[in-house]
Amino acid sequence: MRKNIRIKMTAAILMAAVTVCTITSCGKKQAADADNQMEVPIQTSKEATADQESENREQSTENMQTKVESENAVGVSTKGYTIEKIDGVTYVNGIMIVNKTYPLPSSYNPGGLSGQVLDAFAEMQADAAAAGLNIWIQSSFRTYEYQDYLYNMYVSTDGKAAADTYSARPGFSEHQSGLCFDLNSIDDSFTNTPEGRWVDANAHKYGFIIRFPLGKEDITGYKYESWHLRYVGEEIATYMYNNNMCLEEYLGVTSQYEN
C-alpha cells in the first residue's frame, strides 16, 4: 500500500516537472516568436527610412536640375513655352528664334550653315533633281557686318519703311543663325516656277519651312518669300505645314521692332 502511494507521488512529481518544462519551453517559444514579430516592423522601418532618404536625394537632384534649366528663362510664350536666353541667343521650347523681337548678338557667328541643315538640303536637292528640277542655295550664312551692309544699302535705295518689309536689320537676320538660306533667284519669280511649287509642297519633308509664308505678313513682319527656307526639323516642319502656321504662331511669340 505504501509502495503504491510512493509510486503515485513520484509519478505526480514527474508529471509536474514535465508540465513546468513544457510551460517554460512554450514561454520561451512564444517570447522568441514575439521577438521575431517585432523584428519585422523594425526592418520595414529601416527600409522605409532608406527609401525616403533615396527619394529625398532624387527630389533634391530634380530640384537642382530644374533650377539649372530655368536659370536662363526670361519669360513664357503665349503657347506656354519657356523663353530662354543663352549667351544672348533666344530659344523658345528649345528652338532658336531670330526675328524683329529677338535679335542675335553681333558676335554670334557659327561660321556657316550647320551640318544638319546641309545634310537635309542635300537630300532635298537630290530628290528634286530626281524629279527633273534644279534647286540650289543662292544665299546662306551672313555675318552681322554683312547684313549691316545689305540693310543699309536697301534703306538708301528704298527707304527704311520699305526695307523693313523685306530685309532684316543687322542682328535681326535669320541668315546670321546658320539655319536658313535663300534659293535660286531670290525674288518673286521663283514662286511660280516648277522648282518653287515643288519646294512649297515638299520642303517640310526634309525639315524646312517657308519662313515667311503668304498671308502671314502681319505676324512675321516680312513679305512673302517663297525662296527663304528655315530648318526646324521634320516633325515640327510637317506640323506647321499641315496647320498652315508660321514659326511665330507655332511658338507663340511676336516679331516687332521696338522702334
PDB file of N, CA, C and O in Angstrom, residues 180-236:
ATOM      1  N   CYS A 180      19.249  79.031 -92.050  1.00  0.00           N
ATOM      2  CA  CYS A 180      18.372  79.357 -93.169  1.00  0.00           C
ATOM      3  C   CYS A 180      19.177  79.708 -94.410  1.00  0.00           C
ATOM      4  O   CYS A 180      20.389  79.944 -94.340  1.00  0.00           O
ATOM      5  N   PHE A 181      18.476  79.737 -95.532  1.00  0.00           N
ATOM      6  CA  PHE A 181      19.119  80.096 -96.799  1.00  0.00           C
ATOM      7  C   PHE A 181      18.053  80.524 -97.802  1.00  0.00           C
ATOM      8  O   PHE A 181      16.862  80.280 -97.621  1.00  0.00           O
ATOM      9  N   ASP A 182      18.506  81.164 -98.873  1.00  0.00           N
ATOM     10  CA  ASP A 182      17.633  81.589 -99.969  1.00  0.00           C
ATOM     11  C   ASP A 182      17.948  80.757-101.206  1.00  0.00           C
ATOM     12  O   ASP A 182      19.120  80.485-101.506  1.00  0.00           O
ATOM     13  N   LEU A 183      16.887  80.375-101.920  1.00  0.00           N
ATOM     14  CA  LEU A 183      17.055  79.524-103.088  1.00  0.00           C
ATOM     15  C   LEU A 183      17.013  80.286-104.410  1.00  0.00           C
ATOM     16  O   LEU A 183      16.326  81.315-104.531  1.00  0.00           O
ATOM     17  N   ASN A 184      17.725  79.751-105.357  1.00  0.00           N
ATOM     18  CA  ASN A 184      17.653  80.136-106.766  1.00  0.00           C
ATOM     19  C   ASN A 184      17.660  81.636-107.025  1.00  0.00           C
ATOM     20  O   ASN A 184      18.636  82.308-106.715  1.00  0.00           O
ATOM     21  N   SER A 185      16.560  82.200-107.531  1.00  0.00           N
ATOM     22  CA  SER A 185      16.559  83.592-107.989  1.00  0.00           C
ATOM     23  C   SER A 185      16.441  84.625-106.869  1.00  0.00           C
ATOM     24  O   SER A 185      16.713  85.805-107.075  1.00  0.00           O
ATOM     25  N   ILE A 186      16.023  84.205-105.714  1.00  0.00           N
ATOM     26  CA  ILE A 186      15.820  85.101-104.560  1.00  0.00           C
ATOM     27  C   ILE A 186      14.894  86.274-104.923  1.00  0.00           C
ATOM     28  O   ILE A 186      15.147  87.420-104.562  1.00  0.00           O
ATOM     29  N   ASP A 187      13.826  85.969-105.608  1.00  0.00           N
ATOM     30  CA  ASP A 187      12.823  87.009-105.865  1.00  0.00           C
ATOM     31  C   ASP A 187      11.483  86.342-106.175  1.00  0.00           C
ATOM     32  O   ASP A 187      11.378  85.110-106.213  1.00  0.00           O
ATOM     33  N   ASP A 188      10.474  87.164-106.412  1.00  0.00           N
ATOM     34  CA  ASP A 188       9.124  86.632-106.600  1.00  0.00           C
ATOM     35  C   ASP A 188       8.984  85.719-107.807  1.00  0.00           C
ATOM     36  O   ASP A 188       8.046  84.919-107.881  1.00  0.00           O
ATOM     37  N   SER A 189       9.899  85.810-108.743  1.00  0.00           N
ATOM     38  CA  SER A 189       9.813  84.966-109.934  1.00  0.00           C
ATOM     39  C   SER A 189       9.961  83.480-109.583  1.00  0.00           C
ATOM     40  O   SER A 189       9.499  82.604-110.328  1.00  0.00           O
ATOM     41  N   PHE A 190      10.589  83.180-108.444  1.00  0.00           N
ATOM     42  CA  PHE A 190      10.795  81.788-108.042  1.00  0.00           C
ATOM     43  C   PHE A 190       9.480  81.098-107.674  1.00  0.00           C
ATOM     44  O   PHE A 190       9.315  79.895-107.883  1.00  0.00           O
ATOM     45  N   THR A 191       8.522  81.862-107.167  1.00  0.00           N
ATOM     46  CA  THR A 191       7.289  81.310-106.614  1.00  0.00           C
ATOM     47  C   THR A 191       6.557  80.381-107.565  1.00  0.00           C
ATOM     48  O   THR A 191       6.140  79.273-107.174  1.00  0.00           O
ATOM     49  N   ASN A 192       6.353  80.781-108.807  1.00  0.00           N
ATOM     50  CA  ASN A 192       5.551  80.008-109.746  1.00  0.00           C
ATOM     51  C   ASN A 192       6.351  79.153-110.710  1.00  0.00           C
ATOM     52  O   ASN A 192       5.807  78.631-111.691  1.00  0.00           O
ATOM     53  N   THR A 193       7.632  78.980-110.436  1.00  0.00           N
ATOM     54  CA  THR A 193       8.429  78.052-111.232  1.00  0.00           C
ATOM     55  C   THR A 193       8.136  76.628-110.761  1.00  0.00           C
ATOM     56  O   THR A 193       7.635  76.419-109.637  1.00  0.00           O
ATOM     57  N   PRO A 194       8.424  75.620-111.576  1.00  0.00           N
ATOM     58  CA  PRO A 194       8.247  74.233-111.124  1.00  0.00           C
ATOM     59  C   PRO A 194       9.023  73.960-109.830  1.00  0.00           C
ATOM     60  O   PRO A 194       8.535  73.254-108.943  1.00  0.00           O
ATOM     61  N   GLU A 195      10.219  74.542-109.726  1.00  0.00           N
ATOM     62  CA  GLU A 195      11.028  74.369-108.509  1.00  0.00           C
ATOM     63  C   GLU A 195      10.339  75.015-107.306  1.00  0.00           C
ATOM     64  O   GLU A 195      10.291  74.428-106.210  1.00  0.00           O
ATOM     65  N   GLY A 196       9.826  76.224-107.512  1.00  0.00           N
ATOM     66  CA  GLY A 196       9.162  76.932-106.425  1.00  0.00           C
ATOM     67  C   GLY A 196       7.947  76.188-105.914  1.00  0.00           C
ATOM     68  O   GLY A 196       7.724  76.091-104.698  1.00  0.00           O
ATOM     69  N   ARG A 197       7.154  75.655-106.835  1.00  0.00           N
ATOM     70  CA  ARG A 197       5.956  74.916-106.432  1.00  0.00           C
ATOM     71  C   ARG A 197       6.328  73.611-105.731  1.00  0.00           C
ATOM     72  O   ARG A 197       5.687  73.215-104.754  1.00  0.00           O
ATOM     73  N   TRP A 198       7.388  72.956-106.231  1.00  0.00           N
ATOM     74  CA  TRP A 198       7.818  71.703-105.607  1.00  0.00           C
ATOM     75  C   TRP A 198       8.342  71.950-104.191  1.00  0.00           C
ATOM     76  O   TRP A 198       8.027  71.206-103.260  1.00  0.00           O
ATOM     77  N   VAL A 199       9.143  72.988-104.026  1.00  0.00           N
ATOM     78  CA  VAL A 199       9.685  73.328-102.709  1.00  0.00           C
ATOM     79  C   VAL A 199       8.552  73.647-101.736  1.00  0.00           C
ATOM     80  O   VAL A 199       8.559  73.194-100.579  1.00  0.00           O
ATOM     81  N   ASP A 200       7.568  74.399-102.188  1.00  0.00           N
ATOM     82  CA  ASP A 200       6.443  74.760-101.329  1.00  0.00           C
ATOM     83  C   ASP A 200       5.704  73.524-100.819  1.00  0.00           C
ATOM     84  O   ASP A 200       5.260  73.482 -99.671  1.00  0.00           O
ATOM     85  N   ALA A 201       5.581  72.520-101.677  1.00  0.00           N
ATOM     86  CA  ALA A 201       4.822  71.317-101.325  1.00  0.00           C
ATOM     87  C   ALA A 201       5.649  70.254-100.606  1.00  0.00           C
ATOM     88  O   ALA A 201       5.078  69.363 -99.959  1.00  0.00           O
ATOM     89  N   ASN A 202       6.975  70.342-100.707  1.00  0.00           N
ATOM     90  CA  ASN A 202       7.799  69.247-100.180  1.00  0.00           C
ATOM     91  C   ASN A 202       8.857  69.616 -99.149  1.00  0.00           C
ATOM     92  O   ASN A 202       9.419  68.727 -98.511  1.00  0.00           O
ATOM     93  N   ALA A 203       9.144  70.890 -98.973  1.00  0.00           N
ATOM     94  CA  ALA A 203      10.243  71.290 -98.074  1.00  0.00           C
ATOM     95  C   ALA A 203      10.090  70.729 -96.663  1.00  0.00           C
ATOM     96  O   ALA A 203      11.080  70.350 -96.022  1.00  0.00           O
ATOM     97  N   HIS A 204       8.852  70.650 -96.167  1.00  0.00           N
ATOM     98  CA  HIS A 204       8.630  70.181 -94.790  1.00  0.00           C
ATOM     99  C   HIS A 204       9.092  68.739 -94.586  1.00  0.00           C
ATOM    100  O   HIS A 204       9.435  68.335 -93.467  1.00  0.00           O
ATOM    101  N   LYS A 205       9.097  67.943 -95.642  1.00  0.00           N
ATOM    102  CA  LYS A 205       9.509  66.544 -95.539  1.00  0.00           C
ATOM    103  C   LYS A 205      10.986  66.408 -95.188  1.00  0.00           C
ATOM    104  O   LYS A 205      11.441  65.351 -94.741  1.00  0.00           O
ATOM    105  N   TYR A 206      11.712  67.496 -95.385  1.00  0.00           N
ATOM    106  CA  TYR A 206      13.154  67.495 -95.107  1.00  0.00           C
ATOM    107  C   TYR A 206      13.499  68.370 -93.895  1.00  0.00           C
ATOM    108  O   TYR A 206      14.666  68.578 -93.585  1.00  0.00           O
ATOM    109  N   GLY A 207      12.460  68.863 -93.221  1.00  0.00           N
ATOM    110  CA  GLY A 207      12.682  69.661 -92.008  1.00  0.00           C
ATOM    111  C   GLY A 207      12.686  71.159 -92.224  1.00  0.00           C
ATOM    112  O   GLY A 207      13.000  71.911 -91.305  1.00  0.00           O
ATOM    113  N   PHE A 208      12.332  71.612 -93.438  1.00  0.00           N
ATOM    114  CA  PHE A 208      12.358  73.039 -93.750  1.00  0.00           C
ATOM    115  C   PHE A 208      10.950  73.649 -93.776  1.00  0.00           C
ATOM    116  O   PHE A 208       9.978  72.969 -94.115  1.00  0.00           O
ATOM    117  N   ILE A 209      10.880  74.915 -93.432  1.00  0.00           N
ATOM    118  CA  ILE A 209       9.631  75.658 -93.545  1.00  0.00           C
ATOM    119  C   ILE A 209       9.864  76.868 -94.451  1.00  0.00           C
ATOM    120  O   ILE A 209      10.982  77.359 -94.558  1.00  0.00           O
ATOM    121  N   ILE A 210       8.803  77.306 -95.136  1.00  0.00           N
ATOM    122  CA  ILE A 210       8.851  78.595 -95.815  1.00  0.00           C
ATOM    123  C   ILE A 210       8.754  79.610 -94.685  1.00  0.00           C
ATOM    124  O   ILE A 210       7.698  79.775 -94.072  1.00  0.00           O
ATOM    125  N   ARG A 211       9.843  80.274 -94.387  1.00  0.00           N
ATOM    126  CA  ARG A 211       9.906  81.081 -93.176  1.00  0.00           C
ATOM    127  C   ARG A 211       8.935  82.248 -93.166  1.00  0.00           C
ATOM    128  O   ARG A 211       8.381  82.588 -92.113  1.00  0.00           O
ATOM    129  N   PHE A 212       8.701  82.848 -94.307  1.00  0.00           N
ATOM    130  CA  PHE A 212       7.779  83.980 -94.383  1.00  0.00           C
ATOM    131  C   PHE A 212       6.659  83.638 -95.364  1.00  0.00           C
ATOM    132  O   PHE A 212       6.684  84.035 -96.538  1.00  0.00           O
ATOM    133  N   PRO A 213       5.676  82.860 -94.906  1.00  0.00           N
ATOM    134  CA  PRO A 213       4.626  82.359 -95.811  1.00  0.00           C
ATOM    135  C   PRO A 213       3.604  83.422 -96.208  1.00  0.00           C
ATOM    136  O   PRO A 213       3.468  84.460 -95.562  1.00  0.00           O
ATOM    137  N   LEU A 214       2.903  83.107 -97.274  1.00  0.00           N
ATOM    138  CA  LEU A 214       1.884  84.004 -97.803  1.00  0.00           C
ATOM    139  C   LEU A 214       0.728  84.141 -96.809  1.00  0.00           C
ATOM    140  O   LEU A 214       0.252  83.160 -96.243  1.00  0.00           O
ATOM    141  N   GLY A 215       0.303  85.388 -96.592  1.00  0.00           N
ATOM    142  CA  GLY A 215      -0.821  85.638 -95.697  1.00  0.00           C
ATOM    143  C   GLY A 215      -0.432  85.810 -94.241  1.00  0.00           C
ATOM    144  O   GLY A 215      -1.288  86.046 -93.386  1.00  0.00           O
ATOM    145  N   LYS A 216       0.855  85.698 -93.926  1.00  0.00           N
ATOM    146  CA  LYS A 216       1.317  85.819 -92.545  1.00  0.00           C
ATOM    147  C   LYS A 216       2.191  87.058 -92.340  1.00  0.00           C
ATOM    148  O   LYS A 216       2.898  87.171 -91.342  1.00  0.00           O
ATOM    149  N   GLU A 217       2.105  87.987 -93.268  1.00  0.00           N
ATOM    150  CA  GLU A 217       2.991  89.154 -93.231  1.00  0.00           C
ATOM    151  C   GLU A 217       2.880  89.962 -91.940  1.00  0.00           C
ATOM    152  O   GLU A 217       3.888  90.444 -91.403  1.00  0.00           O
ATOM    153  N   ASP A 218       1.660  90.109 -91.442  1.00  0.00           N
ATOM    154  CA  ASP A 218       1.461  90.893 -90.212  1.00  0.00           C
ATOM    155  C   ASP A 218       2.019  90.185 -88.978  1.00  0.00           C
ATOM    156  O   ASP A 218       2.243  90.820 -87.940  1.00  0.00           O
ATOM    157  N   ILE A 219       2.233  88.882 -89.080  1.00  0.00           N
ATOM    158  CA  ILE A 219       2.736  88.100 -87.945  1.00  0.00           C
ATOM    159  C   ILE A 219       4.254  87.984 -87.998  1.00  0.00           C
ATOM    160  O   ILE A 219       4.946  88.187 -86.995  1.00  0.00           O
ATOM    161  N   THR A 220       4.783  87.671 -89.178  1.00  0.00           N
ATOM    162  CA  THR A 220       6.236  87.515 -89.309  1.00  0.00           C
ATOM    163  C   THR A 220       6.949  88.856 -89.404  1.00  0.00           C
ATOM    164  O   THR A 220       8.123  88.967 -89.060  1.00  0.00           O
ATOM    165  N   GLY A 221       6.223  89.867 -89.917  1.00  0.00           N
ATOM    166  CA  GLY A 221       6.834  91.183 -90.094  1.00  0.00           C
ATOM    167  C   GLY A 221       7.512  91.345 -91.440  1.00  0.00           C
ATOM    168  O   GLY A 221       8.124  92.382 -91.713  1.00  0.00           O
ATOM    169  N   TYR A 222       7.408  90.317 -92.307  1.00  0.00           N
ATOM    170  CA  TYR A 222       8.055  90.373 -93.622  1.00  0.00           C
ATOM    171  C   TYR A 222       7.085  89.925 -94.719  1.00  0.00           C
ATOM    172  O   TYR A 222       6.171  89.133 -94.488  1.00  0.00           O
ATOM    173  N   LYS A 223       7.314  90.406 -95.913  1.00  0.00           N
ATOM    174  CA  LYS A 223       6.511  89.998 -97.054  1.00  0.00           C
ATOM    175  C   LYS A 223       6.803  88.539 -97.397  1.00  0.00           C
ATOM    176  O   LYS A 223       7.805  87.963 -96.971  1.00  0.00           O
ATOM    177  N   TYR A 224       5.904  87.956 -98.158  1.00  0.00           N
ATOM    178  CA  TYR A 224       6.020  86.550 -98.557  1.00  0.00           C
ATOM    179  C   TYR A 224       7.312  86.316 -99.325  1.00  0.00           C
ATOM    180  O   TYR A 224       7.633  87.017-100.272  1.00  0.00           O
ATOM    181  N   GLU A 225       8.067  85.293 -98.883  1.00  0.00           N
ATOM    182  CA  GLU A 225       9.306  84.921 -99.562  1.00  0.00           C
ATOM    183  C   GLU A 225       9.314  83.412 -99.773  1.00  0.00           C
ATOM    184  O   GLU A 225       9.657  82.651 -98.864  1.00  0.00           O
ATOM    185  N   SER A 226       8.949  82.992-100.953  1.00  0.00           N
ATOM    186  CA  SER A 226       8.862  81.557-101.249  1.00  0.00           C
ATOM    187  C   SER A 226      10.222  80.888-101.290  1.00  0.00           C
ATOM    188  O   SER A 226      10.326  79.659-101.230  1.00  0.00           O
ATOM    189  N   TRP A 227      11.253  81.673-101.404  1.00  0.00           N
ATOM    190  CA  TRP A 227      12.622  81.149-101.564  1.00  0.00           C
ATOM    191  C   TRP A 227      13.407  81.070-100.257  1.00  0.00           C
ATOM    192  O   TRP A 227      14.494  80.519-100.218  1.00  0.00           O
ATOM    193  N   HIS A 228      12.853  81.626 -99.183  1.00  0.00           N
ATOM    194  CA  HIS A 228      13.576  81.681 -97.906  1.00  0.00           C
ATOM    195  C   HIS A 228      13.156  80.501 -97.026  1.00  0.00           C
ATOM    196  O   HIS A 228      12.037  80.441 -96.536  1.00  0.00           O
ATOM    197  N   LEU A 229      14.064  79.562 -96.827  1.00  0.00           N
ATOM    198  CA  LEU A 229      13.775  78.362 -96.033  1.00  0.00           C
ATOM    199  C   LEU A 229      14.529  78.387 -94.706  1.00  0.00           C
ATOM    200  O   LEU A 229      15.672  78.834 -94.635  1.00  0.00           O
ATOM    201  N   ARG A 230      13.871  77.856 -93.688  1.00  0.00           N
ATOM    202  CA  ARG A 230      14.473  77.762 -92.349  1.00  0.00           C
ATOM    203  C   ARG A 230      14.337  76.330 -91.869  1.00  0.00           C
ATOM    204  O   ARG A 230      13.283  75.708 -91.986  1.00  0.00           O
ATOM    205  N   TYR A 231      15.400  75.791 -91.306  1.00  0.00           N
ATOM    206  CA  TYR A 231      15.383  74.415 -90.796  1.00  0.00           C
ATOM    207  C   TYR A 231      14.858  74.372 -89.360  1.00  0.00           C
ATOM    208  O   TYR A 231      15.344  75.092 -88.493  1.00  0.00           O
ATOM    209  N   VAL A 232      13.862  73.496 -89.113  1.00  0.00           N
ATOM    210  CA  VAL A 232      13.330  73.300 -87.760  1.00  0.00           C
ATOM    211  C   VAL A 232      13.197  71.817 -87.418  1.00  0.00           C
ATOM    212  O   VAL A 232      12.814  71.463 -86.306  1.00  0.00           O
ATOM    213  N   GLY A 233      13.470  70.944 -88.371  1.00  0.00           N
ATOM    214  CA  GLY A 233      13.303  69.508 -88.152  1.00  0.00           C
ATOM    215  C   GLY A 233      12.010  69.013 -88.792  1.00  0.00           C
ATOM    216  O   GLY A 233      11.034  69.752 -88.901  1.00  0.00           O
ATOM    217  N   GLU A 234      11.996  67.758 -89.203  1.00  0.00           N
ATOM    218  CA  GLU A 234      10.862  67.209 -89.957  1.00  0.00           C
ATOM    219  C   GLU A 234       9.542  67.238 -89.187  1.00  0.00           C
ATOM    220  O   GLU A 234       8.494  67.590 -89.750  1.00  0.00           O
ATOM    221  N   GLU A 235       9.574  66.860 -87.917  1.00  0.00           N
ATOM    222  CA  GLU A 235       8.331  66.768 -87.152  1.00  0.00           C
ATOM    223  C   GLU A 235       7.652  68.131 -87.026  1.00  0.00           C
ATOM    224  O   GLU A 235       6.447  68.267 -87.282  1.00  0.00           O
ATOM    225  N   ILE A 236       8.408  69.137 -86.639  1.00  0.00           N
ATOM    226  CA  ILE A 236       7.836  70.479 -86.461  1.00  0.00           C
ATOM    227  C   ILE A 236       7.450  71.076 -87.809  1.00  0.00           C
ATOM    228  O   ILE A 236       6.377  71.678 -87.952  1.00  0.00           O
TER     229      ILE A 236
END
